[in-house]
Tab-separated table of C-alpha atoms in Angstrom:
chain	number	residue	atom	x	y	z
A	545	MET	CA	36.905	2.754	-31.127
A	546	ARG	CA	33.548	1.391	-30.627
A	547	GLY	CA	33.358	1.760	-34.486
A	548	LEU	CA	36.324	0.245	-35.102
A	549	LEU	CA	35.681	-2.783	-33.047
A	550	GLU	CA	32.530	-3.691	-34.626
A	551	THR	CA	33.674	-3.959	-38.304
A	552	PHE	CA	35.302	-7.349	-36.444
A	553	GLY	CA	32.300	-8.282	-34.955
A	554	PRO	CA	29.348	-7.222	-32.138
A	555	LEU	CA	29.752	-6.028	-28.903
A	556	SER	CA	26.211	-7.375	-27.724
A	557	ASP	CA	27.692	-8.686	-24.381
A	558	TRP	CA	29.599	-5.871	-23.635
A	559	SER	CA	27.754	-5.247	-20.188
A	560	ASP	CA	28.547	-9.022	-19.009
A	561	PHE	CA	31.959	-8.611	-20.166
A	562	ALA	CA	32.831	-5.616	-18.564
A	563	GLY	CA	30.796	-6.756	-15.413
A	564	SER	CA	33.519	-9.879	-15.183
A	565	TRP	CA	35.949	-7.289	-13.888
A	566	ASP	CA	34.219	-7.009	-10.470
A	567	SER	CA	35.046	-10.340	-9.889
A	568	LEU	CA	38.825	-10.307	-10.561
A	569	GLU	CA	41.045	-12.282	-8.291
A	570	PRO	CA	43.651	-10.212	-6.073
A	571	ASP	CA	47.245	-10.044	-7.693
A	572	ALA	CA	48.952	-11.905	-5.022
A	573	TYR	CA	52.283	-10.542	-6.335
A	574	LEU	CA	51.858	-7.038	-5.706
A	575	ALA	CA	50.383	-8.046	-2.204
A	576	ASN	CA	53.684	-8.671	-1.200
A	577	VAL	CA	54.762	-4.868	-1.837
A	578	GLY	CA	51.463	-3.285	-0.461
A	579	LEU	CA	49.774	-2.692	-3.719
A	580	HIS	CA	46.499	-3.185	-4.544
A	581	ARG	CA	45.476	-4.593	-7.891
A	582	ARG	CA	43.297	-7.445	-9.364
A	583	ARG	CA	43.931	-9.331	-12.291
A	584	ARG	CA	43.274	-12.410	-14.789
A	585	HIS	CA	45.156	-13.838	-17.633
A	586	ALA	CA	44.874	-15.768	-20.600
A	587	VAL	CA	47.255	-16.616	-23.543
A	588	PHE	CA	45.801	-16.926	-27.387
A	589	SER	CA	47.615	-17.806	-30.428
A	590	ALA	CA	46.895	-16.185	-33.982
A	591	THR	CA	47.360	-17.877	-37.101
A	592	GLY	CA	46.776	-16.379	-40.014
A	593	GLU	CA	43.228	-15.023	-39.220
A	594	THR	CA	42.155	-17.849	-36.808
A	595	ILE	CA	42.589	-17.413	-33.112
A	596	ALA	CA	42.575	-20.096	-30.622
A	597	ARG	CA	42.915	-20.188	-26.986
A	598	GLU	CA	45.936	-21.926	-25.559
A	599	PRO	CA	46.298	-24.077	-22.174
A	600	HIS	CA	46.920	-21.854	-18.886
A	601	GLN	CA	50.098	-21.058	-18.399
A	602	PRO	CA	52.413	-18.192	-16.458
A	603	HIS	CA	53.233	-14.867	-17.288
A	604	TYR	CA	56.907	-14.482	-17.535
A	605	GLN	CA	58.810	-10.945	-18.160
A	606	SER	CA	62.800	-10.845	-17.849
A	607	ARG	CA	63.934	-8.295	-15.538
A	608	ASP	CA	65.076	-6.406	-18.209
A	609	TYR	CA	61.479	-5.273	-18.912
A	610	ASN	CA	59.966	-5.511	-15.221
A	611	THR	CA	62.860	-4.794	-12.705
A	612	LEU	CA	59.747	-5.169	-10.200
A	613	GLN	CA	58.713	-8.523	-11.002
A	614	GLY	CA	60.646	-9.645	-13.681
A	615	GLY	CA	62.206	-13.168	-14.072
A	616	ILE	CA	59.926	-15.307	-12.369
A	617	GLU	CA	56.958	-17.043	-13.561
A	618	ARG	CA	53.424	-15.557	-12.402
A	619	TRP	CA	50.667	-17.854	-12.269
A	620	PHE	CA	47.430	-15.586	-12.200
A	621	ALA	CA	43.608	-16.851	-12.174
A	622	PRO	CA	42.582	-17.908	-15.627
A	623	VAL	CA	40.097	-15.912	-17.846
A	624	PRO	CA	36.648	-17.982	-17.822
A	625	PRO	CA	35.588	-19.574	-20.667
A	626	GLU	CA	32.392	-17.024	-20.809
A	627	ILE	CA	34.739	-14.159	-20.951
A	628	ALA	CA	37.238	-15.542	-23.126
A	629	ASP	CA	34.560	-16.975	-25.892
A	630	SER	CA	32.566	-13.567	-25.468
A	631	ALA	CA	31.351	-11.788	-28.417
A	632	SER	CA	33.045	-8.566	-27.250
A	633	LEU	CA	36.280	-10.445	-26.211
A	634	ARG	CA	36.667	-12.158	-29.702
A	635	SER	CA	35.961	-8.828	-31.496
A	636	ILE	CA	38.833	-6.964	-29.721
A	637	LEU	CA	41.080	-9.839	-30.383
A	638	GLN	CA	39.864	-9.866	-34.037
A	639	PHE	CA	40.884	-5.972	-34.547
A	640	CYS	CA	44.263	-6.461	-32.942
A	641	ARG	CA	45.024	-9.099	-35.274
A	642	SER	CA	44.019	-7.307	-38.389
A	643	PHE	CA	45.551	-3.832	-37.092
A	644	PHE	CA	48.684	-5.511	-35.746
A	645	GLY	CA	49.283	-7.776	-38.546
A	646	GLY	CA	48.756	-5.044	-41.163
A	647	LEU	CA	51.784	-3.522	-39.282
A	648	ALA	CA	53.934	-6.796	-39.425
A	649	PRO	CA	52.488	-8.289	-42.488
A	650	GLU	CA	55.730	-11.011	-42.890
A	651	VAL	CA	54.148	-12.205	-39.369
A	652	VAL	CA	52.404	-15.566	-39.573
A	653	ASN	CA	52.031	-16.473	-36.363
A	654	TRP	CA	51.394	-14.727	-33.253
A	655	HIS	CA	51.607	-15.391	-29.307
A	656	ILE	CA	49.191	-12.784	-27.698
A	657	GLU	CA	48.230	-12.668	-24.183
A	658	LEU	CA	45.562	-10.884	-22.458
A	659	HIS	CA	45.531	-9.555	-18.900
A	660	GLN	CA	42.154	-7.630	-17.060
A	661	PHE	CA	43.157	-5.610	-14.333
A	662	ARG	CA	41.973	-3.617	-11.837
A	663	ILE	CA	43.577	-0.890	-9.715
A	664	GLU	CA	42.079	0.274	-6.374
A	665	ALA	CA	42.663	3.456	-5.052
A	666	ARG	CA	42.260	4.098	-1.223
A	667	ALA	CA	42.524	7.068	0.871
A	668	GLY	CA	46.027	7.591	1.297
A	669	GLU	CA	47.226	4.792	-0.747
A	670	PRO	CA	46.664	6.031	-4.665
A	671	GLY	CA	46.767	2.808	-7.117
A	672	GLN	CA	49.825	2.283	-9.413
A	673	PRO	CA	48.569	1.091	-12.661
A	674	THR	CA	51.970	0.555	-13.850
A	675	PRO	CA	53.870	-0.521	-10.292
A	676	GLU	CA	57.113	-0.880	-12.517
A	677	GLY	CA	57.146	2.390	-13.735
A	678	VAL	CA	57.830	3.416	-17.422
A	679	HIS	CA	58.374	0.396	-19.325
A	680	ARG	CA	58.244	-1.960	-22.300
A	681	ASP	CA	56.402	-4.869	-22.210
A	682	GLY	CA	58.956	-6.999	-24.236
A	683	VAL	CA	56.370	-7.872	-27.118
A	684	ASP	CA	55.629	-6.154	-30.652
A	685	TYR	CA	52.844	-4.481	-30.109
A	686	VAL	CA	50.452	-3.452	-26.997
A	687	LEU	CA	46.294	-2.415	-26.668
A	688	VAL	CA	45.357	-0.851	-23.435
A	689	LEU	CA	41.334	-0.640	-23.517
A	690	LEU	CA	39.797	1.341	-20.773
A	691	ILE	CA	36.707	-0.630	-19.437
A	692	ASP	CA	35.823	1.305	-16.268
A	693	ARG	CA	36.687	4.328	-14.150
A	694	MET	CA	34.681	4.659	-11.298
A	695	ASN	CA	35.824	7.381	-8.859
A	696	ILE	CA	38.784	7.788	-10.164
A	697	ALA	CA	41.120	10.974	-10.560
A	698	SER	CA	44.202	10.980	-13.080
A	699	GLY	CA	45.496	7.990	-14.335
A	700	THR	CA	47.245	9.791	-17.170
A	701	THR	CA	49.174	7.747	-19.774
A	702	THR	CA	52.537	8.706	-20.879
A	703	ILE	CA	54.592	7.884	-23.715
A	704	HIS	CA	58.739	8.096	-23.566
A	705	ALA	CA	61.540	7.807	-26.280
A	706	ALA	CA	64.434	5.255	-25.725
A	707	ASP	CA	65.872	7.776	-23.863
A	708	GLY	CA	63.331	8.767	-20.900
A	709	SER	CA	62.076	11.850	-22.513
A	710	LEU	CA	58.237	12.644	-22.523
A	711	LEU	CA	56.781	12.332	-26.256
A	712	GLY	CA	53.010	12.581	-25.017
A	713	SER	CA	50.446	12.271	-22.637
A	714	PHE	CA	46.629	11.567	-22.310
A	715	THR	CA	43.788	10.088	-20.150
A	716	LEU	CA	41.790	7.042	-20.807
A	717	THR	CA	38.401	8.563	-19.659
A	718	HIS	CA	35.512	6.921	-21.101
A	719	ALA	CA	34.851	3.282	-21.969
A	720	LEU	CA	36.557	1.827	-24.982
A	721	ASP	CA	39.266	4.449	-25.142
A	722	ALA	CA	42.240	2.531	-25.944
A	723	ALA	CA	45.801	3.177	-26.468
A	724	LEU	CA	48.060	1.054	-29.447
A	725	VAL	CA	51.445	0.956	-28.767
A	726	ASP	CA	54.579	-0.035	-30.602
A	727	ASP	CA	56.520	-1.733	-27.704
A	728	SER	CA	59.641	-1.921	-29.964
A	729	ARG	CA	59.718	2.081	-30.382
A	730	VAL	CA	58.445	3.302	-27.202
A	731	PHE	CA	58.197	3.309	-23.341
A	732	HIS	CA	55.187	3.738	-21.483
A	733	GLY	CA	53.586	4.555	-18.244
A	734	VAL	CA	50.342	5.399	-16.492
A	735	THR	CA	50.368	7.995	-13.487
A	736	PRO	CA	49.317	6.845	-10.261
A	737	VAL	CA	45.363	7.168	-9.493
A	738	GLU	CA	43.132	8.310	-6.420
A	739	PRO	CA	39.636	8.506	-5.321
A	740	GLU	CA	38.317	11.603	-5.991
A	741	ASP	CA	36.136	11.054	-2.799
A	742	PRO	CA	37.845	9.256	-0.637
A	743	ALA	CA	34.817	7.743	1.211
A	744	GLN	CA	33.984	5.484	-1.584
A	745	ALA	CA	35.597	3.203	-3.400
A	746	SER	CA	37.214	3.504	-6.460
A	747	HIS	CA	38.544	1.473	-9.451
A	748	ARG	CA	40.374	2.067	-12.842
A	749	ASP	CA	39.393	-1.158	-15.268
A	750	VAL	CA	41.758	-1.887	-18.385
A	751	LEU	CA	42.042	-4.912	-20.688
A	752	VAL	CA	45.651	-5.180	-21.982
A	753	VAL	CA	46.202	-7.283	-24.927
A	754	THR	CA	49.702	-7.928	-26.559
A	755	PHE	CA	51.351	-9.617	-29.443
A	756	ARG	CA	54.552	-10.918	-29.774
A	757	ARG	CA	55.552	-12.980	-33.254
A	758	ARG	CA	56.431	-16.157	-32.670
A	759	VAL	CA	59.603	-17.483	-33.817
Protein backbone atom coordinates (compact mmCIF):
# COMPACT_ATOMS: atom_id res chain seq x y z
CA MET A 1 0.00 0.00 0.00
CA ARG A 2 2.85 2.39 0.77
CA GLY A 3 4.21 1.82 -2.74
CA LEU A 4 0.81 2.54 -4.29
CA LEU A 5 0.35 5.74 -2.30
CA GLU A 6 3.83 6.99 -3.07
CA THR A 7 3.14 6.84 -6.79
CA PHE A 8 0.71 9.73 -6.16
CA GLY A 9 2.88 11.80 -3.81
CA PRO A 10 5.20 11.62 -0.81
CA LEU A 11 4.44 10.31 2.67
CA SER A 12 7.32 12.36 4.03
CA ASP A 13 5.28 13.85 6.90
CA TRP A 14 3.67 10.55 7.92
CA SER A 15 4.91 10.80 11.52
CA ASP A 16 3.18 14.15 12.07
CA PHE A 17 0.11 13.00 10.14
CA ALA A 18 -0.28 9.85 12.26
CA GLY A 19 0.52 11.80 15.43
CA SER A 20 -2.53 14.02 14.87
CA TRP A 21 -4.72 11.13 16.05
CA ASP A 22 -3.38 11.79 19.58
CA SER A 23 -5.38 15.04 19.78
CA LEU A 24 -8.75 13.98 18.37
CA GLU A 25 -11.86 15.26 20.13
CA PRO A 26 -14.38 12.89 21.75
CA ASP A 27 -17.37 11.86 19.67
CA ALA A 28 -20.04 13.53 21.79
CA TYR A 29 -22.85 11.72 19.96
CA LEU A 30 -21.58 8.27 20.91
CA ALA A 31 -20.82 9.39 24.47
CA ASN A 32 -24.57 9.45 24.98
CA VAL A 33 -24.65 5.67 24.67
CA GLY A 34 -21.49 5.02 26.67
CA LEU A 35 -19.15 4.25 23.78
CA HIS A 36 -15.62 5.61 23.48
CA ARG A 37 -14.63 7.08 20.16
CA ARG A 38 -12.70 10.18 19.09
CA ARG A 39 -12.94 11.70 15.62
CA ARG A 40 -12.49 14.61 13.25
CA HIS A 41 -14.18 15.19 9.91
CA ALA A 42 -13.56 17.05 6.66
CA VAL A 43 -15.23 17.37 3.27
CA PHE A 44 -13.47 17.65 -0.08
CA SER A 45 -14.56 17.66 -3.71
CA ALA A 46 -12.82 16.21 -6.75
CA THR A 47 -13.34 17.50 -10.27
CA GLY A 48 -11.13 15.73 -12.75
CA GLU A 49 -7.71 15.57 -11.10
CA THR A 50 -8.33 18.61 -8.88
CA ILE A 51 -9.12 17.98 -5.21
CA ALA A 52 -10.25 20.92 -3.07
CA ARG A 53 -11.40 21.23 0.53
CA GLU A 54 -14.98 22.33 1.02
CA PRO A 55 -16.36 24.50 3.86
CA HIS A 56 -16.87 22.59 7.09
CA GLN A 57 -20.27 20.92 7.18
CA PRO A 58 -22.14 18.23 9.10
CA HIS A 59 -21.92 14.51 8.45
CA TYR A 60 -25.33 13.07 7.60
CA GLN A 61 -26.51 9.51 7.06
CA SER A 62 -30.09 8.38 6.70
CA ARG A 63 -31.46 5.79 9.07
CA ASP A 64 -31.42 3.37 6.13
CA TYR A 65 -27.63 3.25 6.52
CA ASN A 66 -27.12 4.10 10.18
CA THR A 67 -29.85 2.84 12.48
CA LEU A 68 -27.97 4.05 15.57
CA GLN A 69 -27.33 7.69 14.63
CA GLY A 70 -28.94 8.22 11.25
CA GLY A 71 -31.40 10.96 10.41
CA ILE A 72 -29.52 13.76 12.17
CA GLU A 73 -26.80 16.22 11.20
CA ARG A 74 -23.69 15.43 13.21
CA TRP A 75 -21.14 18.21 13.57
CA PHE A 76 -17.67 16.92 14.37
CA ALA A 77 -14.49 18.86 15.02
CA PRO A 78 -12.84 19.81 11.72
CA VAL A 79 -9.60 18.32 10.51
CA PRO A 80 -7.02 21.12 11.06
CA PRO A 81 -5.53 22.80 7.98
CA GLU A 82 -2.05 21.43 8.55
CA ILE A 83 -3.43 17.87 8.36
CA ALA A 84 -5.84 18.58 5.50
CA ASP A 85 -2.96 20.07 3.50
CA SER A 86 -0.37 17.48 4.54
CA ALA A 87 1.60 15.61 1.92
CA SER A 88 0.43 12.26 3.30
CA LEU A 89 -3.26 13.09 3.10
CA ARG A 90 -2.92 14.62 -0.34
CA SER A 91 -1.21 11.45 -1.58
CA ILE A 92 -3.99 9.32 -0.07
CA LEU A 93 -6.73 11.42 -1.67
CA GLN A 94 -5.05 11.40 -5.07
CA PHE A 95 -4.70 7.61 -4.89
CA CYS A 96 -8.41 7.29 -4.05
CA ARG A 97 -9.40 9.65 -6.85
CA SER A 98 -7.40 7.61 -9.35
CA PHE A 99 -8.44 4.18 -8.06
CA PHE A 100 -12.14 4.87 -7.53
CA GLY A 101 -12.30 7.06 -10.63
CA GLY A 102 -10.98 4.12 -12.65
CA LEU A 103 -13.92 2.04 -11.44
CA ALA A 104 -16.41 4.75 -12.46
CA PRO A 105 -14.82 6.69 -15.34
CA GLU A 106 -18.13 8.30 -16.21
CA VAL A 107 -18.13 10.28 -12.93
CA VAL A 108 -16.74 13.80 -13.30
CA ASN A 109 -17.42 15.19 -9.82
CA TRP A 110 -16.98 13.44 -6.48
CA HIS A 111 -18.14 14.36 -2.98
CA ILE A 112 -15.42 13.18 -0.58
CA GLU A 113 -15.66 12.86 3.19
CA LEU A 114 -12.83 11.82 5.45
CA HIS A 115 -12.95 10.78 9.07
CA GLN A 116 -10.14 10.40 11.57
CA PHE A 117 -11.25 7.75 14.08
CA ARG A 118 -9.72 6.58 17.33
CA ILE A 119 -11.50 3.70 19.07
CA GLU A 120 -10.51 3.26 22.71
CA ALA A 121 -10.83 -0.03 24.56
CA ARG A 122 -10.83 -0.28 28.34
CA ALA A 123 -10.85 -3.10 30.84
CA GLY A 124 -14.34 -4.61 30.73
CA GLU A 125 -15.41 -2.11 28.03
CA PRO A 126 -14.61 -3.34 24.50
CA GLY A 127 -14.25 -0.63 21.86
CA GLN A 128 -16.78 -0.65 19.03
CA PRO A 129 -15.20 0.34 15.69
CA THR A 130 -18.61 0.04 14.00
CA PRO A 131 -21.22 0.65 16.73
CA GLU A 132 -23.93 0.63 14.08
CA GLY A 133 -23.05 -3.00 13.31
CA VAL A 134 -22.56 -4.51 9.87
CA HIS A 135 -23.55 -1.72 7.50
CA ARG A 136 -23.17 0.20 4.28
CA ASP A 137 -22.14 3.85 4.33
CA GLY A 138 -24.52 5.04 1.60
CA VAL A 139 -21.70 6.11 -0.74
CA ASP A 140 -20.01 4.62 -3.80
CA TYR A 141 -16.58 3.63 -2.46
CA VAL A 142 -14.76 3.50 0.87
CA LEU A 143 -11.11 3.39 1.89
CA VAL A 144 -10.32 2.23 5.42
CA LEU A 145 -6.64 2.85 6.17
CA LEU A 146 -5.05 1.68 9.41
CA ILE A 147 -2.95 4.36 11.07
CA ASP A 148 -2.01 2.64 14.32
CA ARG A 149 -2.90 -0.19 16.70
CA MET A 150 -1.68 -0.02 20.29
CA ASN A 151 -2.34 -2.76 22.85
CA ILE A 152 -5.32 -3.98 20.85
CA ALA A 153 -6.71 -7.47 20.25
CA SER A 154 -9.22 -8.36 17.53
CA GLY A 155 -10.74 -5.62 15.35
CA THR A 156 -11.41 -7.99 12.45
CA THR A 157 -12.98 -6.50 9.34
CA THR A 158 -15.87 -8.56 7.95
CA ILE A 159 -17.39 -8.30 4.47
CA HIS A 160 -20.98 -9.44 3.90
CA ALA A 161 -23.35 -9.98 1.01
CA ALA A 162 -26.68 -8.17 0.86
CA ASP A 163 -28.38 -11.12 2.58
CA GLY A 164 -25.96 -10.86 5.52
CA SER A 165 -23.89 -13.91 4.65
CA LEU A 166 -20.17 -13.61 5.39
CA LEU A 167 -18.01 -13.30 2.28
CA GLY A 168 -14.66 -12.94 4.04
CA SER A 169 -12.73 -11.42 6.92
CA PHE A 170 -9.27 -10.02 7.66
CA THR A 171 -7.54 -7.93 10.30
CA LEU A 172 -5.69 -4.69 9.59
CA THR A 173 -2.59 -5.09 11.74
CA HIS A 174 0.12 -2.74 10.44
CA ALA A 175 0.13 0.95 9.56
CA LEU A 176 -1.09 1.46 5.97
CA ASP A 177 -2.95 -1.86 5.87
CA ALA A 178 -6.13 -1.02 3.98
CA ALA A 179 -9.59 -2.12 2.94
CA LEU A 180 -11.09 -0.84 -0.32
CA VAL A 181 -14.86 -1.32 -0.38
CA ASP A 182 -17.45 -1.11 -3.14
CA ASP A 183 -20.24 0.17 -0.89
CA SER A 184 -22.98 -0.49 -3.44
CA ARG A 185 -22.18 -4.22 -3.55
CA VAL A 186 -21.27 -5.30 -0.01
CA PHE A 187 -21.78 -4.58 3.66
CA HIS A 188 -18.88 -4.29 6.10
CA GLY A 189 -18.23 -4.23 9.83
CA VAL A 190 -15.43 -4.54 12.38
CA THR A 191 -15.49 -6.74 15.47
CA PRO A 192 -15.07 -5.13 18.91
CA VAL A 193 -11.55 -4.51 20.16
CA GLU A 194 -10.19 -5.27 23.62
CA PRO A 195 -6.94 -4.30 25.34
CA GLU A 196 -4.32 -7.01 25.33
CA ASP A 197 -3.10 -5.62 28.67
CA PRO A 198 -6.10 -4.20 30.57
CA ALA A 199 -3.78 -2.11 32.75
CA GLN A 200 -2.48 -0.13 29.77
CA ALA A 201 -4.06 2.38 27.39
CA SER A 202 -5.15 0.96 24.06
CA HIS A 203 -6.51 2.33 20.80
CA ARG A 204 -7.20 1.56 17.14
CA ASP A 205 -6.66 4.50 14.76
CA VAL A 206 -8.04 4.54 11.22
CA LEU A 207 -8.63 6.99 8.43
CA VAL A 208 -11.87 6.47 6.53
CA VAL A 209 -12.33 8.16 3.14
CA THR A 210 -15.64 7.92 1.26
CA PHE A 211 -16.33 8.84 -2.35
CA ARG A 212 -19.86 9.58 -3.55
CA ARG A 213 -20.70 10.74 -7.04
CA ARG A 214 -22.25 14.20 -7.30
CA VAL A 215 -25.52 14.30 -9.22
